[in-house]
Short mmCIF file of C-alpha atoms in Angstrom, two decimals:
data_model
loop_
_atom_site.label_atom_id
_atom_site.label_comp_id
_atom_site.label_asym_id
_atom_site.label_seq_id
_atom_site.Cartn_x
_atom_site.Cartn_y
_atom_site.Cartn_z
CA SER A 20 116.82 50.69 63.71
CA PRO A 21 120.13 48.86 64.03
CA LEU A 22 121.92 52.22 64.35
CA GLU A 23 119.71 53.18 67.30
CA GLY A 24 120.29 49.77 68.85
CA ASN A 25 124.06 50.07 68.51
CA ARG A 26 123.96 53.50 70.11
CA ARG A 27 122.05 52.03 73.05
CA GLY A 28 124.21 48.90 73.27
CA LEU A 29 121.35 46.63 72.13
CA ARG A 30 121.43 43.76 69.65
CA GLU A 31 118.84 41.79 67.72
CA GLY A 32 117.26 39.18 70.00
CA ASP A 33 118.14 40.98 73.26
CA LYS A 34 115.57 40.93 76.02
CA VAL A 35 114.39 44.48 76.65
CA ARG A 36 112.01 46.37 78.90
CA VAL A 37 109.41 48.74 77.52
CA ARG A 38 108.26 51.18 80.19
CA LYS A 39 105.63 53.87 80.49
CA LYS A 40 104.56 55.37 83.83
CA ASN A 41 103.46 52.39 85.95
CA VAL A 42 103.69 49.80 83.12
CA ASP A 43 106.84 47.70 82.72
CA ILE A 44 106.76 44.88 80.16
CA GLN A 45 109.38 42.55 78.73
CA ALA A 46 109.94 41.93 75.02
CA VAL A 47 112.48 40.51 72.59
CA LEU A 48 114.13 43.12 70.37
CA ARG A 49 113.85 42.86 66.60
CA PHE A 50 115.19 45.46 64.19
CA ASP A 51 113.56 46.74 61.02
CA LYS A 52 116.06 48.51 58.77
CA ALA A 53 113.21 50.39 57.07
CA MET A 54 112.32 52.26 60.29
CA ASP A 55 113.93 55.51 61.36
CA SER A 56 115.71 55.80 64.70
CA GLY A 57 113.60 56.63 67.73
CA TYR A 58 110.63 54.39 66.94
CA CYS A 59 109.49 51.03 68.21
CA VAL A 60 106.46 49.04 67.09
CA MET A 61 104.54 46.34 68.91
CA VAL A 62 101.80 44.06 67.64
CA GLN A 63 98.51 45.87 67.96
CA GLY A 64 95.76 44.29 70.01
CA SER A 65 97.87 42.13 72.30
CA LYS A 66 97.16 42.45 76.02
CA VAL A 67 100.72 43.59 76.58
CA SER A 68 100.82 46.34 73.97
CA ASN A 69 97.36 47.55 75.00
CA MET A 70 98.75 48.23 78.48
CA LEU A 71 100.93 50.97 76.96
CA THR A 72 98.10 52.88 75.27
CA THR A 73 94.84 54.52 76.23
CA ALA A 74 91.48 53.29 74.96
CA GLY A 75 90.42 54.88 71.70
CA THR A 76 87.93 54.45 68.92
CA SER A 77 88.25 55.05 65.21
CA PRO A 78 86.38 58.16 64.00
CA GLY A 79 85.79 56.46 60.65
CA TYR A 80 86.43 53.11 59.12
CA GLY A 81 89.41 50.95 59.82
CA THR A 82 91.61 50.20 62.76
CA PRO A 83 92.62 52.95 65.16
CA PHE A 84 96.35 53.28 65.71
CA HIS A 85 97.84 54.59 68.91
CA GLU A 86 101.03 56.40 69.77
CA SER A 87 102.66 56.18 73.12
CA PHE A 88 105.96 57.57 74.34
CA VAL A 89 107.89 54.76 76.02
CA ILE A 90 111.33 54.04 77.41
CA LEU A 91 113.15 51.10 75.84
CA GLU A 92 116.11 49.65 77.73
CA ALA A 93 118.07 46.44 78.10
CA GLU A 94 116.59 43.88 80.46
CA PRO A 95 118.96 43.54 83.43
CA GLU A 96 120.61 40.14 83.53
CA SER A 97 119.22 37.98 86.29
CA ASP A 98 121.58 36.65 88.92
CA GLU A 99 120.51 33.02 89.06
CA ASN A 100 123.23 32.18 91.60
CA ALA A 101 122.00 34.67 94.21
#
């Protein structure tokens, strides 16, 4: 949510890191005003988002959804002059 982003010093379009254990991926931040604070959503089925979840199968019909606790933080600015 934008409120969560403001609290973390993040803005729409910022480059961020999404981390979980030994996985560290980069993404571009987009806000959805309909979501509560404390949640982030990634496109299901992409190689990158699949790295954050464990393999699972649906017990019935339809697509299985996965939850994963992650750390979301600003991408450090690169020092191109170094």
